[in-house]
Amino acid sequence: MDQTRPCKDQDSISTQQTAKCAGCSCDAHFKAICTHYYCTRCIRSICTLASQDRTLFPAKCCKQEFPQEVIARVLDPIDLNRYILFQKNLTFENIEGLDASYRQMVMRNGWVLCGGCGVGIERVGGCFTVKCLFCGAFNDAR
């Protein structure tokens, strides 16, 4: 007996194959690079969260970023613009290009900005070299 349930948001991104959504177990039509499947609603949720929280950026599954055309298709214009801004900020050679409110929040929490991707990282213990969980860059936390 098929246990998949139809998703309330049926405008599928890709109709390659129907499987269970990794997020909600409804019918999924999008296959991520890592081979997990998602419905449009869950992809939209992941991308929206990534556009609002740098620690979740970029939108991904199993450390594999979702394709740009998928992100552009599921996000509303405001979240898509924010997502694009995050991308531009993280491609600067100089991390100082990140928005001031984010830098202040990182400093206020006693974290450091990763020199590789701009994510705020925290030293929990041990030596002062910390590895970013997002991009793998090593950073000095002094």
PDB file of C-alpha atoms in Angstrom:
ATOM      1  CA  MET A   1       0.000   0.000   0.000  1.00  0.00           C
ATOM      2  CA  ASP A   2       1.386   3.423  -0.982  1.00  0.00           C
ATOM      3  CA  GLN A   3       1.849   5.603   2.098  1.00  0.00           C
ATOM      4  CA  THR A   4       2.688   8.818   0.228  1.00  0.00           C
ATOM      5  CA  ARG A   5       0.155  11.574   0.574  1.00  0.00           C
ATOM      6  CA  PRO A   6      -0.496  14.311  -1.940  1.00  0.00           C
ATOM      7  CA  CYS A   7       1.076  17.636  -1.129  1.00  0.00           C
ATOM      8  CA  LYS A   8      -1.174  20.680  -0.799  1.00  0.00           C
ATOM      9  CA  ASP A   9       1.219  22.603  -3.061  1.00  0.00           C
ATOM     10  CA  GLN A  10       1.187  20.577  -6.264  1.00  0.00           C
ATOM     11  CA  ASP A  11       3.052  22.930  -8.607  1.00  0.00           C
ATOM     12  CA  SER A  12       6.039  20.638  -8.868  1.00  0.00           C
ATOM     13  CA  ILE A  13       9.457  21.900  -9.837  1.00  0.00           C
ATOM     14  CA  SER A  14      10.480  18.772 -11.673  1.00  0.00           C
ATOM     15  CA  THR A  15       8.378  15.799 -12.653  1.00  0.00           C
ATOM     16  CA  GLN A  16      11.234  13.341 -12.983  1.00  0.00           C
ATOM     17  CA  GLN A  17       9.920  10.814 -10.507  1.00  0.00           C
ATOM     18  CA  THR A  18       7.437  10.753  -7.656  1.00  0.00           C
ATOM     19  CA  ALA A  19       8.799   9.802  -4.262  1.00  0.00           C
ATOM     20  CA  LYS A  20       8.315  10.775  -0.624  1.00  0.00           C
ATOM     21  CA  CYS A  21       9.380  14.252   0.407  1.00  0.00           C
ATOM     22  CA  ALA A  22      12.268  14.157   2.890  1.00  0.00           C
ATOM     23  CA  GLY A  23      10.651  17.064   4.728  1.00  0.00           C
ATOM     24  CA  CYS A  24       7.002  16.082   5.090  1.00  0.00           C
ATOM     25  CA  SER A  25       6.531  12.654   3.434  1.00  0.00           C
ATOM     26  CA  CYS A  26       4.040  13.946   0.869  1.00  0.00           C
ATOM     27  CA  ASP A  27       4.444  13.353  -2.876  1.00  0.00           C
ATOM     28  CA  ALA A  28       7.720  14.909  -3.962  1.00  0.00           C
ATOM     29  CA  HIS A  29       8.812  15.849  -7.454  1.00  0.00           C
ATOM     30  CA  PHE A  30      12.162  17.554  -6.939  1.00  0.00           C
ATOM     31  CA  LYS A  31      15.295  15.439  -6.614  1.00  0.00           C
ATOM     32  CA  ALA A  32      18.128  17.276  -4.867  1.00  0.00           C
ATOM     33  CA  ILE A  33      21.741  16.710  -5.946  1.00  0.00           C
ATOM     34  CA  CYS A  34      22.224  14.412  -2.954  1.00  0.00           C
ATOM     35  CA  THR A  35      19.278  12.255  -4.184  1.00  0.00           C
ATOM     36  CA  HIS A  36      16.782  13.264  -1.492  1.00  0.00           C
ATOM     37  CA  TYR A  37      13.360  14.253  -2.791  1.00  0.00           C
ATOM     38  CA  TYR A  38      11.319  17.318  -1.808  1.00  0.00           C
ATOM     39  CA  CYS A  39       7.917  18.786  -2.544  1.00  0.00           C
ATOM     40  CA  THR A  40       7.626  22.378  -3.704  1.00  0.00           C
ATOM     41  CA  ARG A  41       6.322  23.526  -0.322  1.00  0.00           C
ATOM     42  CA  CYS A  42       9.347  22.142   1.566  1.00  0.00           C
ATOM     43  CA  ILE A  43      11.860  23.482  -0.994  1.00  0.00           C
ATOM     44  CA  ARG A  44      10.194  26.887  -0.660  1.00  0.00           C
ATOM     45  CA  SER A  45      10.427  26.698   3.131  1.00  0.00           C
ATOM     46  CA  ILE A  46      14.132  25.749   3.082  1.00  0.00           C
ATOM     47  CA  CYS A  47      14.949  28.517   0.594  1.00  0.00           C
ATOM     48  CA  THR A  48      12.910  31.116   2.489  1.00  0.00           C
ATOM     49  CA  LEU A  49      14.652  30.261   5.760  1.00  0.00           C
ATOM     50  CA  ALA A  50      18.041  30.455   4.033  1.00  0.00           C
ATOM     51  CA  SER A  51      17.118  33.889   2.667  1.00  0.00           C
ATOM     52  CA  GLN A  52      16.334  35.090   6.200  1.00  0.00           C
ATOM     53  CA  ASP A  53      19.106  33.459   8.257  1.00  0.00           C
ATOM     54  CA  ARG A  54      22.757  33.474   7.187  1.00  0.00           C
ATOM     55  CA  THR A  55      23.495  30.398   9.290  1.00  0.00           C
ATOM     56  CA  LEU A  56      21.190  28.399   6.991  1.00  0.00           C
ATOM     57  CA  PHE A  57      22.624  29.902   3.803  1.00  0.00           C
ATOM     58  CA  PRO A  58      22.912  28.650   1.125  1.00  0.00           C
ATOM     59  CA  ALA A  59      19.730  26.565   0.751  1.00  0.00           C
ATOM     60  CA  LYS A  60      20.971  23.010   0.654  1.00  0.00           C
ATOM     61  CA  CYS A  61      20.501  19.350   1.471  1.00  0.00           C
ATOM     62  CA  CYS A  62      23.418  17.173   2.587  1.00  0.00           C
ATOM     63  CA  LYS A  63      25.805  20.130   2.056  1.00  0.00           C
ATOM     64  CA  GLN A  64      24.790  20.256  -1.630  1.00  0.00           C
ATOM     65  CA  GLU A  65      23.347  23.635  -2.638  1.00  0.00           C
ATOM     66  CA  PHE A  66      20.009  23.635  -4.470  1.00  0.00           C
ATOM     67  CA  PRO A  67      20.256  24.764  -8.110  1.00  0.00           C
ATOM     68  CA  GLN A  68      19.747  28.497  -8.690  1.00  0.00           C
ATOM     69  CA  GLU A  69      16.842  27.950 -11.077  1.00  0.00           C
ATOM     70  CA  VAL A  70      14.952  26.045  -8.365  1.00  0.00           C
ATOM     71  CA  ILE A  71      15.590  28.763  -5.797  1.00  0.00           C
ATOM     72  CA  ALA A  72      14.463  31.471  -8.217  1.00  0.00           C
ATOM     73  CA  ARG A  73      11.301  29.546  -9.025  1.00  0.00           C
ATOM     74  CA  VAL A  74      10.130  28.908  -5.456  1.00  0.00           C
ATOM     75  CA  LEU A  75      10.976  32.182  -3.675  1.00  0.00           C
ATOM     76  CA  ASP A  76       8.766  35.244  -3.744  1.00  0.00           C
ATOM     77  CA  PRO A  77      10.470  38.406  -5.094  1.00  0.00           C
ATOM     78  CA  ILE A  78      11.353  39.820  -1.643  1.00  0.00           C
ATOM     79  CA  ASP A  79      12.980  36.611  -0.392  1.00  0.00           C
ATOM     80  CA  LEU A  80      14.700  36.067  -3.746  1.00  0.00           C
ATOM     81  CA  ASN A  81      16.220  39.570  -3.588  1.00  0.00           C
ATOM     82  CA  ARG A  82      17.412  38.907  -0.029  1.00  0.00           C
ATOM     83  CA  TYR A  83      18.853  35.546  -1.119  1.00  0.00           C
ATOM     84  CA  ILE A  84      20.712  37.180  -4.015  1.00  0.00           C
ATOM     85  CA  LEU A  85      22.047  39.860  -1.637  1.00  0.00           C
ATOM     86  CA  PHE A  86      23.360  37.136   0.696  1.00  0.00           C
ATOM     87  CA  GLN A  87      25.094  35.513  -2.284  1.00  0.00           C
ATOM     88  CA  LYS A  88      26.702  38.776  -3.355  1.00  0.00           C
ATOM     89  CA  ASN A  89      27.851  39.530   0.182  1.00  0.00           C
ATOM     90  CA  LEU A  90      29.442  36.111   0.560  1.00  0.00           C
ATOM     91  CA  THR A  91      31.385  36.364  -2.678  1.00  0.00           C
ATOM     92  CA  PHE A  92      33.233  39.530  -1.636  1.00  0.00           C
ATOM     93  CA  GLU A  93      36.936  39.054  -1.055  1.00  0.00           C
ATOM     94  CA  ASN A  94      36.535  41.372   1.917  1.00  0.00           C
ATOM     95  CA  ILE A  95      34.107  40.038   4.511  1.00  0.00           C
ATOM     96  CA  GLU A  96      33.640  43.642   5.676  1.00  0.00           C
ATOM     97  CA  GLY A  97      31.217  43.880   2.741  1.00  0.00           C
ATOM     98  CA  LEU A  98      28.628  42.045   4.853  1.00  0.00           C
ATOM     99  CA  ASP A  99      25.791  44.111   6.220  1.00  0.00           C
ATOM    100  CA  ALA A 100      26.543  45.995   9.427  1.00  0.00           C
ATOM    101  CA  SER A 101      23.701  44.497  11.499  1.00  0.00           C
ATOM    102  CA  TYR A 102      24.956  40.963  10.853  1.00  0.00           C
ATOM    103  CA  ARG A 103      28.573  41.890  11.733  1.00  0.00           C
ATOM    104  CA  GLN A 104      27.341  43.557  14.959  1.00  0.00           C
ATOM    105  CA  MET A 105      25.320  40.477  15.929  1.00  0.00           C
ATOM    106  CA  VAL A 106      28.361  38.235  15.376  1.00  0.00           C
ATOM    107  CA  MET A 107      30.611  40.493  17.465  1.00  0.00           C
ATOM    108  CA  ARG A 108      27.963  40.927  20.189  1.00  0.00           C
ATOM    109  CA  ASN A 109      27.816  37.132  20.614  1.00  0.00           C
ATOM    110  CA  GLY A 110      31.608  36.856  20.811  1.00  0.00           C
ATOM    111  CA  TRP A 111      31.873  34.952  17.529  1.00  0.00           C
ATOM    112  CA  VAL A 112      34.157  35.569  14.567  1.00  0.00           C
ATOM    113  CA  LEU A 113      33.270  35.941  10.908  1.00  0.00           C
ATOM    114  CA  CYS A 114      34.497  33.063   8.787  1.00  0.00           C
ATOM    115  CA  GLY A 115      37.015  34.370   6.285  1.00  0.00           C
ATOM    116  CA  GLY A 116      35.765  31.871   3.714  1.00  0.00           C
ATOM    117  CA  CYS A 117      32.015  32.340   3.702  1.00  0.00           C
ATOM    118  CA  GLY A 118      31.112  35.090   6.181  1.00  0.00           C
ATOM    119  CA  VAL A 119      29.108  32.929   8.576  1.00  0.00           C
ATOM    120  CA  GLY A 120      29.447  33.721  12.281  1.00  0.00           C
ATOM    121  CA  ILE A 121      31.320  30.914  14.042  1.00  0.00           C
ATOM    122  CA  GLU A 122      31.913  30.270  17.719  1.00  0.00           C
ATOM    123  CA  ARG A 123      34.939  28.794  19.449  1.00  0.00           C
ATOM    124  CA  VAL A 124      33.655  26.235  21.950  1.00  0.00           C
ATOM    125  CA  GLY A 125      36.959  25.069  23.383  1.00  0.00           C
ATOM    126  CA  GLY A 126      40.433  23.877  22.537  1.00  0.00           C
ATOM    127  CA  CYS A 127      42.849  25.899  20.458  1.00  0.00           C
ATOM    128  CA  PHE A 128      42.076  29.218  18.805  1.00  0.00           C
ATOM    129  CA  THR A 129      41.817  27.743  15.312  1.00  0.00           C
ATOM    130  CA  VAL A 130      38.217  26.999  14.422  1.00  0.00           C
ATOM    131  CA  LYS A 131      36.950  25.204  11.353  1.00  0.00           C
ATOM    132  CA  CYS A 132      33.814  26.573   9.729  1.00  0.00           C
ATOM    133  CA  LEU A 133      31.143  23.898   9.467  1.00  0.00           C
ATOM    134  CA  PHE A 134      29.705  25.549   6.362  1.00  0.00           C
ATOM    135  CA  CYS A 135      32.685  26.016   4.063  1.00  0.00           C
ATOM    136  CA  GLY A 136      35.514  24.172   5.883  1.00  0.00           C
ATOM    137  CA  ALA A 137      37.799  27.212   6.169  1.00  0.00           C
ATOM    138  CA  PHE A 138      40.060  27.482   9.205  1.00  0.00           C
ATOM    139  CA  ASN A 139      39.826  30.724  11.192  1.00  0.00           C
ATOM    140  CA  ASP A 140      41.676  32.335  14.087  1.00  0.00           C
ATOM    141  CA  ALA A 141      39.187  32.932  16.931  1.00  0.00           C
ATOM    142  CA  ARG A 142      41.329  35.372  18.935  1.00  0.00           C
TER     143      ARG A 142
END
